[in-house]
Amino acid sequence: QVQLVESGGGLVRTGDSLRLSCAPVGHTVNLLDMAWFRQAQGKEREFVSAINWKGDSTYYAEPVKGRFTISRDKDQNTVYLQMSNMKPEDTAVYYCAVDTDPARFTHFYSLTNEYTFWGRGTQVTVSS
């Protein structure tokens, strides 16, 4: 199975920026669709952003549009989430995920059950 490792989380203040990274361990995901989800304490996991295998199509949840940017480095097999103008409501554990069914991605990228493998997550905390 695909193992994913997130990094870059931490404690920041409102208005600060932070960049998350997601890298596979022992597998290549440069030809697969990827996404970021987050889960706040006591809440369900929610979609944040997604990017197709080629890197030319991106998607964002409404709360992060204009503030977050997803990208990928196919040569290094790594996906990034650049977060700017962060808000306390961004506080959550952030997870990266990989989609192994490319035919469905365009219409189901925001659904948790579209993704086959998940990382363990990285904590992001934004203080007011």
Coordinates of N, CA and C in Angstrom, one line a residue:
Q1 N 0.8 -1.2 0.0 CA 0.0 0.0 0.0 C 0.9 1.2 0.0
V2 N 0.3 2.4 -0.4 CA 1.0 3.6 -0.5 C 1.1 4.3 0.9
Q3 N 2.3 4.6 1.4 CA 2.5 5.3 2.6 C 2.8 6.8 2.4
L4 N 2.1 7.7 3.0 CA 2.2 9.1 2.8 C 2.7 9.8 4.1
V5 N 3.6 10.7 4.1 CA 4.0 11.4 5.3 C 3.9 12.9 5.1
E6 N 3.1 13.5 6.0 CA 2.9 15.0 5.9 C 3.9 15.6 6.9
S7 N 4.3 16.9 6.5 CA 5.2 17.6 7.3 C 4.9 19.1 7.2
G8 N 5.4 19.9 8.1 CA 5.3 21.4 7.9 C 4.3 22.0 8.9
G9 N 3.6 21.2 9.6 CA 2.6 21.7 10.5 C 3.2 22.4 11.7
G10 N 2.4 23.2 12.5 CA 2.9 23.9 13.6 C 2.0 24.9 14.1
L11 N 2.5 25.7 15.0 CA 1.7 26.8 15.7 C 2.0 28.1 15.0
V12 N 1.0 28.8 14.5 CA 1.2 30.1 13.9 C 0.1 31.1 14.4
R13 N 0.3 32.4 14.1 CA -0.7 33.4 14.5 C -1.6 33.7 13.4
T14 N -2.7 34.3 13.7 CA -3.6 34.8 12.7 C -2.9 35.7 11.7
G15 N -3.1 35.4 10.4 CA -2.5 36.2 9.4 C -1.1 35.7 8.9
D16 N -0.6 34.7 9.6 CA 0.7 34.1 9.2 C 0.5 33.1 8.0
S17 N 1.7 32.6 7.6 CA 1.7 31.7 6.5 C 2.4 30.4 6.9
L18 N 2.0 29.3 6.2 CA 2.6 28.0 6.5 C 2.5 27.1 5.3
R19 N 3.5 26.3 5.1 CA 3.5 25.4 3.9 C 3.6 23.9 4.4
L20 N 2.7 23.1 4.0 CA 2.7 21.7 4.3 C 3.2 20.9 3.1
S21 N 3.9 19.8 3.4 CA 4.4 18.9 2.3 C 3.9 17.5 2.6
C22 N 3.7 16.8 1.5 CA 3.3 15.4 1.5 C 4.2 14.6 0.6
A23 N 4.8 13.6 1.1 CA 5.7 12.8 0.3 C 5.4 11.3 0.6
P24 N 5.5 10.5 -0.5 CA 5.3 9.1 -0.3 C 6.5 8.4 0.2
V25 N 6.3 7.2 0.8 CA 7.5 6.4 1.3 C 7.4 5.1 0.6
G26 N 8.4 4.8 -0.2 CA 8.4 3.5 -0.9 C 7.5 3.3 -2.1
H27 N 6.9 4.4 -2.6 CA 6.0 4.4 -3.7 C 6.1 5.7 -4.5
T28 N 5.7 5.6 -5.8 CA 5.7 6.8 -6.7 C 4.2 7.2 -6.9
V29 N 3.9 8.5 -6.6 CA 2.6 9.0 -6.8 C 2.5 10.1 -7.8
N30 N 3.6 10.3 -8.6 CA 3.6 11.3 -9.6 C 2.6 11.2 -10.7
L31 N 2.0 10.0 -10.9 CA 1.0 9.8 -11.9 C -0.4 9.7 -11.2
L32 N -0.6 10.1 -10.0 CA -1.8 9.9 -9.3 C -2.4 11.2 -8.8
D33 N -3.7 11.3 -8.7 CA -4.4 12.5 -8.2 C -4.2 12.5 -6.6
M34 N -4.0 13.8 -6.1 CA -3.8 13.9 -4.7 C -4.7 15.0 -4.1
A35 N -4.8 15.0 -2.7 CA -5.6 16.0 -2.1 C -5.2 16.2 -0.6
W36 N -5.7 17.3 -0.1 CA -5.5 17.6 1.3 C -6.9 17.7 2.0
F37 N -7.0 17.1 3.1 CA -8.2 17.2 4.0 C -7.8 17.7 5.3
R38 N -8.7 18.1 6.1 CA -8.4 18.5 7.5 C -9.6 18.1 8.4
Q39 N -9.2 17.9 9.7 CA -10.2 17.5 10.7 C -9.9 18.2 12.0
A40 N -10.9 19.1 12.3 CA -10.8 19.8 13.6 C -11.3 18.9 14.7
Q41 N -11.0 19.3 15.9 CA -11.4 18.5 17.1 C -12.9 18.5 17.2
G42 N -13.5 17.3 17.3 CA -14.9 17.1 17.4 C -15.7 17.3 16.1
K43 N -15.0 17.4 15.0 CA -15.7 17.6 13.7 C -15.3 16.5 12.7
E44 N -16.1 16.4 11.7 CA -15.8 15.4 10.6 C -14.6 15.9 9.7
R45 N -14.0 15.0 9.1 CA -12.9 15.3 8.2 C -13.5 16.0 6.9
E46 N -12.9 17.2 6.5 CA -13.4 17.9 5.4 C -12.4 18.2 4.4
F47 N -12.9 18.4 3.2 CA -12.0 18.6 2.0 C -11.4 20.0 2.1
V48 N -10.2 20.1 1.7 CA -9.5 21.4 1.6 C -9.1 21.7 0.2
S49 N -8.3 20.8 -0.5 CA -7.8 21.1 -1.8 C -7.4 19.8 -2.5
A50 N -7.4 19.9 -3.8 CA -7.0 18.7 -4.6 C -6.3 19.1 -5.8
I51 N -5.5 18.2 -6.4 CA -4.7 18.5 -7.6 C -4.6 17.2 -8.4
N52 N -4.8 17.3 -9.7 CA -4.7 16.1 -10.5 C -3.3 15.7 -10.8
W53 N -3.1 14.5 -11.3 CA -1.8 13.9 -11.5 C -0.8 14.8 -12.3
K54 N -1.3 15.5 -13.3 CA -0.5 16.3 -14.1 C -0.2 17.7 -13.5
G55 N -1.0 18.1 -12.5 CA -0.7 19.4 -11.9 C -1.4 20.6 -12.6
D56 N -2.2 20.3 -13.6 CA -2.8 21.5 -14.3 C -4.3 21.7 -13.9
S57 N -4.8 20.9 -13.0 CA -6.1 21.1 -12.5 C -6.1 21.1 -11.0
T58 N -6.6 22.2 -10.4 CA -6.7 22.3 -8.9 C -8.1 22.7 -8.5
Y59 N -8.4 22.3 -7.2 CA -9.7 22.5 -6.6 C -9.6 22.9 -5.2
Y60 N -10.5 23.8 -4.7 CA -10.4 24.3 -3.4 C -11.8 24.4 -2.7
A61 N -11.8 24.1 -1.4 CA -13.0 24.3 -0.6 C -13.2 25.8 -0.5
E62 N -14.4 26.3 -0.4 CA -14.8 27.7 -0.4 C -14.0 28.5 0.7
P63 N -14.0 27.9 1.9 CA -13.3 28.7 3.0 C -11.8 29.0 2.8
V64 N -11.2 28.3 1.9 CA -9.7 28.5 1.7 C -9.4 29.1 0.4
K65 N -10.4 29.4 -0.4 CA -10.1 30.0 -1.7 C -9.5 31.4 -1.6
G66 N -8.4 31.6 -2.3 CA -7.8 32.9 -2.3 C -6.7 32.9 -1.2
R67 N -6.6 32.0 -0.3 CA -5.7 31.9 0.8 C -4.7 30.7 0.7
F68 N -5.2 29.6 0.2 CA -4.4 28.4 0.1 C -4.1 28.1 -1.4
T69 N -2.9 27.5 -1.6 CA -2.5 27.1 -2.9 C -1.9 25.7 -2.9
I70 N -2.4 24.8 -3.7 CA -1.9 23.5 -3.8 C -1.0 23.4 -5.0
S71 N 0.0 22.6 -4.9 CA 1.0 22.4 -6.0 C 1.7 21.1 -5.9
R72 N 2.4 20.6 -6.9 CA 3.1 19.4 -6.8 C 4.4 19.5 -7.6
D73 N 5.4 18.8 -7.0 CA 6.7 18.7 -7.7 C 6.8 17.2 -8.1
K74 N 6.4 17.0 -9.4 CA 6.4 15.6 -9.9 C 7.8 15.0 -9.9
D75 N 8.8 15.8 -10.2 CA 10.1 15.2 -10.2 C 10.6 14.7 -8.8
Q76 N 10.1 15.3 -7.8 CA 10.5 14.9 -6.4 C 9.3 14.1 -5.8
N77 N 8.2 14.0 -6.5 CA 7.1 13.2 -6.0 C 6.5 13.7 -4.7
T78 N 6.4 15.0 -4.6 CA 5.9 15.7 -3.4 C 4.8 16.7 -3.8
V79 N 3.8 16.7 -2.9 CA 2.7 17.6 -3.0 C 2.7 18.7 -1.9
Y80 N 2.4 19.9 -2.2 CA 2.5 21.0 -1.2 C 1.1 21.7 -1.0
L81 N 1.0 22.3 0.1 CA -0.2 23.2 0.4 C 0.4 24.4 1.1
Q82 N 0.4 25.5 0.3 CA 0.8 26.8 0.8 C -0.4 27.5 1.4
M83 N -0.3 27.8 2.7 CA -1.4 28.5 3.4 C -1.0 29.9 3.8
S84 N -1.8 30.9 3.4 CA -1.5 32.2 3.8 C -2.7 32.9 4.4
N85 N -2.5 34.0 5.1 CA -3.6 34.7 5.8 C -4.4 33.7 6.6
M86 N -3.7 33.0 7.4 CA -4.4 31.9 8.2 C -5.3 32.5 9.3
K87 N -6.3 31.7 9.6 CA -7.3 32.1 10.5 C -7.5 31.0 11.6
P88 N -8.0 31.3 12.8 CA -8.2 30.3 13.8 C -9.0 29.1 13.4
E89 N -10.0 29.3 12.5 CA -10.8 28.3 12.0 C -10.1 27.3 11.1
D90 N -8.8 27.6 10.7 CA -8.0 26.7 10.0 C -7.3 25.6 10.9
T91 N -7.4 25.8 12.2 CA -6.9 24.9 13.1 C -7.4 23.5 13.0
A92 N -6.6 22.5 12.7 CA -7.0 21.1 12.5 C -5.8 20.3 12.2
V93 N -6.0 19.0 12.2 CA -5.0 18.0 11.7 C -5.2 17.9 10.2
Y94 N -4.2 18.2 9.4 CA -4.2 18.1 8.0 C -3.7 16.8 7.5
Y95 N -4.4 16.2 6.6 CA -4.1 14.9 6.0 C -3.9 15.0 4.5
C96 N -2.9 14.3 3.9 CA -2.9 14.2 2.5 C -3.4 12.8 2.1
A97 N -3.9 12.7 0.9 CA -4.5 11.5 0.4 C -4.2 11.3 -1.1
V98 N -4.2 10.0 -1.5 CA -4.0 9.7 -2.9 C -5.2 8.9 -3.5
D99 N -5.6 9.3 -4.7 CA -6.7 8.7 -5.4 C -6.1 7.7 -6.4
T100 N -6.5 6.5 -6.4 CA -6.0 5.5 -7.3 C -7.1 5.1 -8.4
D101 N -8.1 5.9 -8.5 CA -9.2 5.8 -9.5 C -9.3 7.1 -10.3
P102 N -8.5 7.3 -11.2 CA -8.4 8.6 -11.9 C -9.7 8.9 -12.7
A103 N -10.5 8.0 -13.1 CA -11.7 8.2 -13.9 C -12.7 9.0 -13.1
R104 N -12.7 8.9 -11.8 CA -13.7 9.5 -11.0 C -13.3 10.9 -10.4
F105 N -12.1 11.2 -10.5 CA -11.5 12.4 -9.8 C -12.2 13.7 -10.1
T106 N -12.5 14.0 -11.3 CA -13.1 15.3 -11.7 C -14.4 15.6 -11.0
H107 N -15.2 14.6 -10.7 CA -16.5 14.8 -10.1 C -16.5 14.4 -8.6
F108 N -15.5 13.7 -8.1 CA -15.6 13.2 -6.7 C -14.4 13.6 -5.9
Y109 N -13.6 14.6 -6.3 CA -12.4 15.0 -5.6 C -12.6 15.5 -4.2
S110 N -13.8 15.9 -3.9 CA -14.0 16.5 -2.5 C -14.5 15.5 -1.5
L111 N -14.7 14.3 -1.9 CA -15.3 13.2 -1.0 C -14.2 12.4 -0.4
T112 N -14.3 12.1 0.8 CA -13.3 11.3 1.5 C -13.1 9.9 1.0
N113 N -14.3 9.3 0.6 CA -14.2 7.9 0.1 C -13.7 7.8 -1.3
E114 N -13.3 8.9 -2.0 CA -12.7 8.8 -3.3 C -11.2 8.4 -3.1
Y115 N -10.6 8.6 -2.0 CA -9.2 8.4 -1.8 C -8.9 7.0 -1.1
T116 N -7.9 6.4 -1.6 CA -7.5 5.1 -1.2 C -6.6 5.0 0.0
F117 N -5.6 5.9 0.0 CA -4.6 5.9 1.0 C -4.4 7.3 1.6
W118 N -4.1 7.3 2.9 CA -4.0 8.5 3.7 C -2.8 8.6 4.6
G119 N -2.2 9.8 4.8 CA -1.1 9.9 5.7 C -1.7 10.0 7.1
R120 N -0.7 10.1 8.1 CA -1.1 10.1 9.5 C -1.6 11.5 9.9
G121 N -1.2 12.5 9.2 CA -1.7 13.9 9.5 C -0.6 14.7 10.2
T122 N -0.7 16.0 10.1 CA 0.1 17.0 10.8 C -0.7 18.1 11.4
Q123 N -0.4 18.4 12.6 CA -1.3 19.4 13.3 C -0.9 20.8 12.9
V124 N -2.0 21.6 12.6 CA -1.8 23.0 12.4 C -2.7 23.8 13.4
T125 N -2.1 24.7 14.1 CA -2.8 25.4 15.1 C -2.6 26.9 14.8
V126 N -3.7 27.7 14.7 CA -3.6 29.1 14.5 C -4.2 29.8 15.7
S127 N -3.4 30.6 16.3 CA -3.8 31.4 17.5 C -4.4 32.7 17.1
S128 N -5.3 33.2 17.9 CA -6.0 34.5 17.6 C -5.2 35.6 18.1

